[in-house]
Amino acid sequence: MATATATTDDRAMAELQREHGPALLSFLLGLTYGDQQRAEDLLQETLVRAWQHPEAFDGPYESMRPWLFTVGRRLAIDARRSRMARPTEIGDGVLATTPDPADVTESAVASLDVRAAVGSLSPEHRAVLVQIYFHGLSVNEAAQALGIPAGTVKSRSYYGLRALARCLPGYSRPTSSATGGR
């Protein structure tokens, strides 16, 4: 890896920072959605690049601002891509409350709870739910197997599921206002 032998002198860097620093920081704040720390890090890295490349000061432009903004924008894009490539980190609290998938205890307890709840239903509701959810029949097939109208199957499954939700409060899904509580 080659190292740069020439760097920008301190006086030129101080003048560059004084003249363009506030505008560049404001620009970088916009690119980082107001994240002050990230914007300051990007500003510092942009100024380091200017210090490492004194030839940029001899460019054909009147001001260094376009060069600085281009470097800052590219650094912001690279930093965002780098963050997006890494998986999101999670804290220990999430891991402590997440059940171990290899542990069959949770599923065994849930199975016992569901059996007890299904057993507490009326025979009519239980028969409909067993046909639909345990045997996998459609509403029409369950109606034919039970010898009742399809509308009755729908009604009994609806009220049977509501009764199960009351018996299994820890297992019910939260209702959403977007779906109308369905």
Coordinates of N, CA and C in Angstrom, one line a residue:
M1 N 0.9 -1.2 0.0 CA 0.0 0.0 0.0 C 0.9 1.2 0.0
A2 N 0.7 2.1 -1.0 CA 1.5 3.3 -1.1 C 1.0 4.4 -0.1
T3 N 1.9 5.2 0.4 CA 1.4 6.2 1.3 C 1.7 7.6 0.6
A4 N 0.9 8.5 0.8 CA 1.0 9.8 0.2 C 2.2 10.6 0.9
T5 N 3.0 11.1 0.1 CA 4.2 11.8 0.6 C 3.9 13.3 0.9
A6 N 3.0 13.9 0.1 CA 2.7 15.3 0.3 C 1.3 15.4 0.9
T7 N 1.2 16.4 1.8 CA -0.1 16.7 2.4 C -0.3 18.2 2.3
T8 N -1.5 18.6 2.5 CA -1.9 20.0 2.5 C -1.3 20.7 3.7
D9 N -0.8 21.9 3.6 CA -0.3 22.6 4.8 C -1.4 23.0 5.7
D10 N -1.0 23.2 7.0 CA -1.9 23.5 8.1 C -2.7 24.8 7.8
R11 N -2.0 25.8 7.3 CA -2.7 27.1 7.1 C -3.8 26.9 6.1
A12 N -3.6 26.2 5.0 CA -4.6 26.0 3.9 C -5.8 25.2 4.5
M13 N -5.5 24.2 5.3 CA -6.5 23.4 5.9 C -7.4 24.2 6.9
A14 N -6.8 25.0 7.7 CA -7.5 25.9 8.6 C -8.4 26.8 7.8
E15 N -7.9 27.4 6.7 CA -8.7 28.3 5.9 C -9.9 27.5 5.2
L16 N -9.6 26.3 4.8 CA -10.6 25.5 4.1 C -11.7 25.2 5.1
Q17 N -11.3 24.8 6.3 CA -12.3 24.4 7.3 C -13.2 25.6 7.7
R18 N -12.5 26.8 7.9 CA -13.2 28.0 8.3 C -14.2 28.5 7.2
E19 N -13.8 28.4 5.9 CA -14.6 28.8 4.8 C -15.7 27.9 4.4
H20 N -15.5 26.6 4.4 CA -16.4 25.6 3.9 C -17.0 24.6 5.0
G21 N -16.4 24.6 6.2 CA -16.8 23.6 7.2 C -18.3 23.7 7.6
P22 N -18.8 24.9 7.9 CA -20.2 25.0 8.3 C -21.2 24.6 7.2
A23 N -20.9 25.0 6.0 CA -21.8 24.6 4.9 C -21.7 23.1 4.6
L24 N -20.5 22.5 4.7 CA -20.4 21.1 4.5 C -21.0 20.3 5.6
L25 N -20.9 20.8 6.9 CA -21.6 20.1 8.0 C -23.1 20.1 7.8
S26 N -23.6 21.3 7.4 CA -25.1 21.4 7.1 C -25.5 20.4 6.1
F27 N -24.7 20.3 5.0 CA -25.0 19.4 3.9 C -25.0 18.0 4.4
L28 N -24.0 17.6 5.2 CA -23.9 16.2 5.7 C -25.0 15.9 6.7
L29 N -25.4 16.9 7.5 CA -26.6 16.7 8.4 C -27.8 16.3 7.6
G30 N -28.0 16.9 6.5 CA -29.1 16.5 5.6 C -29.0 15.1 5.1
L31 N -27.8 14.7 4.7 CA -27.6 13.3 4.2 C -27.7 12.3 5.3
T32 N -27.5 12.6 6.5 CA -27.5 11.7 7.7 C -28.8 11.8 8.4
Y33 N -29.8 12.5 7.9 CA -31.1 12.7 8.5 C -31.0 13.3 9.9
G34 N -30.1 14.3 10.0 CA -30.0 15.0 11.3 C -29.1 14.4 12.3
D35 N -28.4 13.3 12.0 CA -27.5 12.6 13.0 C -26.2 13.4 13.1
Q36 N -26.2 14.2 14.1 CA -25.0 15.1 14.4 C -23.7 14.4 14.4
Q37 N -23.6 13.3 15.1 CA -22.4 12.6 15.3 C -21.9 12.0 14.0
R38 N -22.8 11.4 13.2 CA -22.4 10.8 11.9 C -22.0 11.9 11.0
A39 N -22.7 13.0 11.0 CA -22.3 14.2 10.1 C -20.9 14.7 10.5
E40 N -20.7 14.8 11.8 CA -19.3 15.3 12.2 C -18.2 14.3 11.8
D41 N -18.5 13.0 11.9 CA -17.5 12.0 11.5 C -17.3 12.1 10.0
L42 N -18.3 12.3 9.2 CA -18.2 12.4 7.8 C -17.4 13.7 7.4
L43 N -17.7 14.8 8.1 CA -17.0 16.1 7.9 C -15.5 15.9 8.2
Q44 N -15.2 15.2 9.3 CA -13.8 15.0 9.6 C -13.1 14.1 8.5
E45 N -13.8 13.1 8.1 CA -13.2 12.2 7.1 C -13.0 13.0 5.8
T46 N -13.9 13.9 5.4 CA -13.8 14.7 4.2 C -12.6 15.6 4.3
L47 N -12.4 16.2 5.4 CA -11.3 17.1 5.6 C -10.0 16.3 5.6
V48 N -10.0 15.1 6.1 CA -8.8 14.3 6.0 C -8.4 14.0 4.6
R49 N -9.5 13.7 3.8 CA -9.2 13.5 2.3 C -8.6 14.7 1.7
A50 N -9.1 15.9 2.1 CA -8.6 17.1 1.5 C -7.1 17.3 1.9
W51 N -6.8 16.9 3.1 CA -5.5 17.0 3.7 C -4.5 16.1 2.9
Q52 N -5.1 14.9 2.6 CA -4.3 13.9 1.9 C -4.1 14.1 0.4
H53 N -4.9 15.0 -0.1 CA -4.9 15.3 -1.6 C -4.7 16.8 -1.8
P54 N -3.5 17.3 -1.7 CA -3.2 18.7 -1.9 C -3.4 19.1 -3.4
E55 N -3.4 18.1 -4.3 CA -3.6 18.4 -5.7 C -5.0 18.9 -6.0
A56 N -5.9 18.6 -5.1 CA -7.3 19.1 -5.3 C -7.4 20.6 -5.2
F57 N -6.4 21.2 -4.4 CA -6.4 22.6 -4.3 C -6.0 23.3 -5.6
D58 N -5.3 22.6 -6.5 CA -4.8 23.1 -7.7 C -5.8 22.9 -8.9
G59 N -7.0 22.4 -8.6 CA -8.0 22.0 -9.6 C -8.4 23.2 -10.4
P60 N -9.1 23.0 -11.5 CA -9.5 24.1 -12.4 C -10.7 24.9 -11.8
Y61 N -11.2 24.6 -10.7 CA -12.4 25.3 -10.1 C -11.9 26.5 -9.2
E62 N -12.8 27.4 -9.1 CA -12.6 28.6 -8.3 C -12.6 28.3 -6.8
S63 N -13.5 27.3 -6.4 CA -13.8 27.0 -5.0 C -13.6 25.5 -4.8
M64 N -13.2 25.2 -3.6 CA -13.0 23.8 -3.2 C -14.4 23.1 -2.8
R65 N -15.4 24.0 -2.7 CA -16.7 23.5 -2.1 C -17.3 22.3 -3.0
P66 N -17.3 22.4 -4.3 CA -17.9 21.3 -5.1 C -17.1 20.0 -4.8
W67 N -15.8 20.1 -4.7 CA -15.0 18.9 -4.5 C -15.3 18.3 -3.1
L68 N -15.4 19.2 -2.1 CA -15.6 18.8 -0.7 C -17.0 18.1 -0.6
F69 N -18.0 18.7 -1.3 CA -19.4 18.2 -1.2 C -19.5 16.8 -1.9
T70 N -18.7 16.7 -3.0 CA -18.7 15.4 -3.7 C -18.1 14.3 -2.9
V71 N -16.9 14.6 -2.3 CA -16.3 13.7 -1.4 C -17.1 13.3 -0.2
G72 N -17.7 14.3 0.4 CA -18.6 14.1 1.6 C -19.8 13.2 1.2
R73 N -20.4 13.5 0.1 CA -21.6 12.7 -0.4 C -21.2 11.3 -0.6
R74 N -20.0 11.1 -1.3 CA -19.6 9.7 -1.5 C -19.3 9.0 -0.2
L75 N -18.7 9.7 0.7 CA -18.4 9.0 2.0 C -19.7 8.7 2.7
A76 N -20.7 9.5 2.7 CA -22.0 9.2 3.3 C -22.6 8.0 2.6
I77 N -22.6 7.9 1.3 CA -23.1 6.8 0.6 C -22.4 5.5 1.0
D78 N -21.1 5.6 1.0 CA -20.3 4.4 1.4 C -20.6 4.0 2.9
A79 N -20.7 4.9 3.8 CA -21.0 4.6 5.2 C -22.4 4.0 5.3
R80 N -23.4 4.5 4.5 CA -24.7 3.9 4.6 C -24.7 2.5 4.0
R81 N -24.0 2.2 2.9 CA -24.0 0.9 2.3 C -23.3 -0.1 3.3
S82 N -22.3 0.4 4.0 CA -21.5 -0.4 4.9 C -22.5 -0.8 6.1
R83 N -23.2 0.1 6.6 CA -24.2 -0.2 7.7 C -25.3 -1.1 7.2
M84 N -25.7 -1.0 6.0 CA -26.8 -1.8 5.5 C -26.3 -3.3 5.2
A85 N -25.0 -3.4 5.0 CA -24.5 -4.8 4.7 C -24.4 -5.6 5.9
R86 N -24.3 -5.0 7.1 CA -24.1 -5.7 8.3 C -25.5 -6.1 8.9
P87 N -25.6 -7.2 9.5 CA -26.9 -7.5 10.2 C -27.1 -6.6 11.4
T88 N -28.4 -6.4 11.7 CA -28.7 -5.5 12.8 C -28.3 -6.2 14.1
E89 N -27.7 -5.5 15.0 CA -27.3 -6.0 16.2 C -28.5 -6.0 17.2
I90 N -28.6 -7.0 18.0 CA -29.6 -7.1 19.0 C -29.0 -7.2 20.4
G91 N -29.7 -6.7 21.4 CA -29.2 -6.7 22.7 C -29.4 -8.1 23.4
D92 N -28.8 -8.3 24.5 CA -28.9 -9.5 25.3 C -30.3 -9.7 25.8
G93 N -31.1 -8.6 26.0 CA -32.4 -8.8 26.5 C -33.3 -9.6 25.6
V94 N -33.2 -9.4 24.3 CA -34.0 -10.1 23.3 C -33.6 -11.6 23.4
L95 N -32.4 -11.9 23.5 CA -31.9 -13.3 23.5 C -32.4 -14.0 24.8
A96 N -32.5 -13.2 25.9 CA -32.9 -13.8 27.1 C -34.4 -14.2 27.1
T97 N -35.2 -13.5 26.4 CA -36.6 -13.8 26.3 C -37.0 -14.6 25.2
T98 N -36.1 -14.9 24.2 CA -36.5 -15.7 23.1 C -36.3 -17.2 23.5
P99 N -37.4 -18.0 23.2 CA -37.3 -19.4 23.6 C -36.3 -20.1 22.7
D100 N -35.7 -21.1 23.2 CA -34.7 -22.0 22.5 C -35.5 -22.9 21.5
P101 N -35.2 -22.8 20.2 CA -36.0 -23.6 19.3 C -35.8 -25.1 19.5
A102 N -34.7 -25.5 20.1 CA -34.4 -26.9 20.3 C -35.2 -27.4 21.6
D103 N -35.7 -26.5 22.4 CA -36.4 -26.9 23.6 C -37.9 -27.2 23.3
V104 N -38.3 -28.4 23.4 CA -39.6 -28.9 23.1 C -40.6 -28.6 24.2
T105 N -40.1 -28.1 25.3 CA -41.0 -27.8 26.4 C -42.1 -26.7 26.1
E106 N -41.7 -25.7 25.4 CA -42.6 -24.6 25.0 C -43.8 -25.2 24.2
S107 N -43.4 -26.0 23.1 CA -44.5 -26.5 22.3 C -45.3 -27.5 23.0
A108 N -44.7 -28.3 23.9 CA -45.5 -29.2 24.7 C -46.5 -28.5 25.6
V109 N -46.1 -27.5 26.2 CA -47.0 -26.7 27.1 C -48.1 -26.1 26.3
A110 N -47.8 -25.5 25.1 CA -48.8 -24.9 24.2 C -49.8 -26.0 23.8
S111 N -49.3 -27.1 23.4 CA -50.2 -28.2 23.0 C -51.1 -28.6 24.1
L112 N -50.7 -28.7 25.3 CA -51.5 -29.0 26.4 C -52.6 -28.0 26.7
D113 N -52.2 -26.7 26.6 CA -53.1 -25.6 26.7 C -54.2 -25.6 25.7
V114 N -53.8 -25.8 24.4 CA -54.8 -25.9 23.3 C -55.7 -27.0 23.5
R115 N -55.2 -28.2 23.9 CA -56.1 -29.4 24.1 C -57.1 -29.1 25.2
A116 N -56.7 -28.4 26.3 CA -57.6 -28.1 27.4 C -58.6 -27.1 26.9
A117 N -58.2 -26.1 26.1 CA -59.1 -25.1 25.7 C -60.1 -25.7 24.7
V118 N -59.7 -26.5 23.8 CA -60.6 -27.2 22.8 C -61.6 -28.0 23.6
G119 N -61.1 -28.7 24.6 CA -62.0 -29.5 25.4 C -63.1 -28.8 26.2
S120 N -62.8 -27.5 26.4 CA -63.8 -26.7 27.2 C -64.9 -26.1 26.3
L121 N -64.8 -26.3 24.9 CA -65.8 -25.8 24.0 C -67.0 -26.7 24.0
S122 N -68.1 -26.1 23.5 CA -69.3 -27.0 23.4 C -69.1 -28.0 22.3
P123 N -69.8 -29.1 22.4 CA -69.5 -30.2 21.4 C -69.7 -29.7 20.0
E124 N -70.7 -28.8 19.8 CA -70.9 -28.4 18.4 C -69.8 -27.5 17.9
H125 N -69.3 -26.6 18.7 CA -68.2 -25.8 18.3 C -66.9 -26.6 18.1
R126 N -66.7 -27.6 19.0 CA -65.5 -28.4 19.0 C -65.5 -29.2 17.7
A127 N -66.7 -29.8 17.3 CA -66.8 -30.7 16.1 C -66.4 -29.9 14.9
V128 N -66.9 -28.6 14.8 CA -66.6 -27.8 13.6 C -65.1 -27.5 13.5
L129 N -64.5 -27.0 14.6 CA -63.1 -26.7 14.6 C -62.2 -27.9 14.4
V130 N -62.6 -29.0 14.9 CA -61.8 -30.2 14.6 C -61.8 -30.5 13.1
Q131 N -63.0 -30.5 12.5 CA -63.1 -30.7 11.1 C -62.3 -29.7 10.2
I132 N -62.4 -28.5 10.6 CA -61.7 -27.4 9.7 C -60.2 -27.3 10.0
Y133 N -59.8 -27.3 11.3 CA -58.4 -27.0 11.6 C -57.6 -28.2 11.9
F134 N -58.2 -29.3 12.3 CA -57.4 -30.5 12.6 C -57.4 -31.5 11.4
H135 N -58.6 -31.6 10.7 CA -58.7 -32.5 9.6 C -58.4 -31.7 8.3
G136 N -58.4 -30.4 8.3 CA -58.1 -29.6 7.1 C -59.2 -29.5 6.1
L137 N -60.4 -29.7 6.5 CA -61.6 -29.7 5.6 C -62.0 -28.2 5.3
S138 N -62.5 -28.0 4.1 CA -63.1 -26.7 3.8 C -64.4 -26.6 4.5
V139 N -65.0 -25.4 4.5 CA -66.3 -25.2 5.1 C -67.4 -26.1 4.5
N140 N -67.4 -26.2 3.2 CA -68.4 -27.1 2.5 C -68.2 -28.6 2.9
E141 N -66.9 -29.0 2.9 CA -66.6 -30.4 3.3 C -67.0 -30.7 4.7
A142 N -66.7 -29.7 5.6 CA -67.1 -29.9 7.0 C -68.6 -29.9 7.2
A143 N -69.3 -29.1 6.5 CA -70.8 -29.1 6.5 C -71.3 -30.4 6.1
Q144 N -70.7 -31.0 5.0 CA -71.2 -32.3 4.5 C -70.9 -33.4 5.5
A145 N -69.7 -33.4 6.1 CA -69.3 -34.4 7.1 C -70.1 -34.3 8.3
L146 N -70.5 -33.1 8.7 CA -71.3 -33.0 10.0 C -72.8 -33.0 9.7
G147 N -73.2 -32.9 8.5 CA -74.6 -32.9 8.1 C -75.3 -31.6 8.5
I148 N -74.6 -30.5 8.5 CA -75.2 -29.2 8.8 C -75.0 -28.2 7.7
P149 N -75.7 -27.1 7.6 CA -75.5 -26.1 6.5 C -74.1 -25.4 6.7
A150 N -73.6 -25.0 5.5 CA -72.3 -24.3 5.5 C -72.3 -23.0 6.3
G151 N -73.4 -22.3 6.3 CA -73.5 -21.1 7.2 C -73.4 -21.4 8.6
T152 N -73.9 -22.6 9.1 CA -73.8 -23.0 10.5 C -72.4 -23.3 10.8
V153 N -71.7 -23.9 9.8 CA -70.2 -24.2 10.0 C -69.5 -22.9 10.2
K154 N -69.7 -21.9 9.4 CA -69.0 -20.7 9.5 C -69.3 -20.0 10.8
S155 N -70.6 -20.0 11.2 CA -71.0 -19.3 12.5 C -70.3 -20.0 13.7
R156 N -70.4 -21.4 13.7 CA -69.8 -22.1 14.8 C -68.3 -22.0 14.9
S157 N -67.6 -21.9 13.7 CA -66.2 -21.7 13.7 C -65.8 -20.4 14.2
Y158 N -66.6 -19.4 13.8 CA -66.3 -18.0 14.3 C -66.5 -17.9 15.8
Y159 N -67.6 -18.4 16.4 CA -67.8 -18.3 17.8 C -66.9 -19.3 18.6
G160 N -66.6 -20.4 18.0 CA -65.6 -21.3 18.6 C -64.2 -20.7 18.7
L161 N -63.8 -20.1 17.7 CA -62.5 -19.4 17.7 C -62.4 -18.3 18.8
R162 N -63.5 -17.5 18.9 CA -63.6 -16.5 19.9 C -63.5 -17.0 21.3
A163 N -64.2 -18.2 21.5 CA -64.2 -18.8 22.8 C -62.8 -19.3 23.1
L164 N -62.1 -19.8 22.1 CA -60.7 -20.3 22.3 C -59.8 -19.1 22.6
A165 N -60.0 -18.0 22.0 CA -59.2 -16.8 22.3 C -59.4 -16.3 23.7
R166 N -60.6 -16.5 24.3 CA -60.8 -16.1 25.7 C -60.1 -17.1 26.6
C167 N -60.1 -18.4 26.2 CA -59.5 -19.4 27.0 C -57.9 -19.4 27.0
L168 N -57.4 -18.8 25.9 CA -56.0 -18.8 25.7 C -55.5 -17.4 25.5
P169 N -55.6 -16.5 26.5 CA -55.3 -15.1 26.3 C -53.8 -14.9 26.0
G170 N -52.9 -15.7 26.5 CA -51.5 -15.5 26.2 C -51.1 -15.9 24.7
Y171 N -52.0 -16.5 24.0 CA -51.7 -17.0 22.7 C -52.4 -16.2 21.6
S172 N -53.3 -15.3 22.0 CA -54.1 -14.6 21.0 C -53.2 -13.5 20.4
R173 N -53.4 -13.2 19.1 CA -52.7 -12.2 18.4 C -53.3 -10.8 18.8
P174 N -52.5 -9.8 18.9 CA -53.0 -8.5 19.1 C -53.9 -8.0 18.0
T175 N -55.0 -7.4 18.3 CA -55.9 -6.9 17.3 C -55.4 -5.6 16.7
S176 N -55.6 -5.4 15.5 CA -55.1 -4.2 14.8 C -56.3 -3.4 14.3
S177 N -56.2 -2.1 14.5 CA -57.3 -1.2 14.0 C -57.3 -1.2 12.5
A178 N -56.2 -1.5 11.9 CA -56.1 -1.4 10.4 C -57.0 -2.6 9.8
T179 N -57.1 -3.7 10.5 CA -57.8 -4.8 10.0 C -59.2 -4.9 10.6
G180 N -59.6 -3.9 11.4 CA -60.9 -3.8 11.9 C -61.1 -4.8 13.1
G181 N -59.9 -5.2 13.7 CA -60.0 -6.1 14.8 C -60.2 -7.6 14.4
R182 N -60.0 -7.9 13.2 CA -60.2 -9.3 12.7 C -59.0 -10.1 12.9

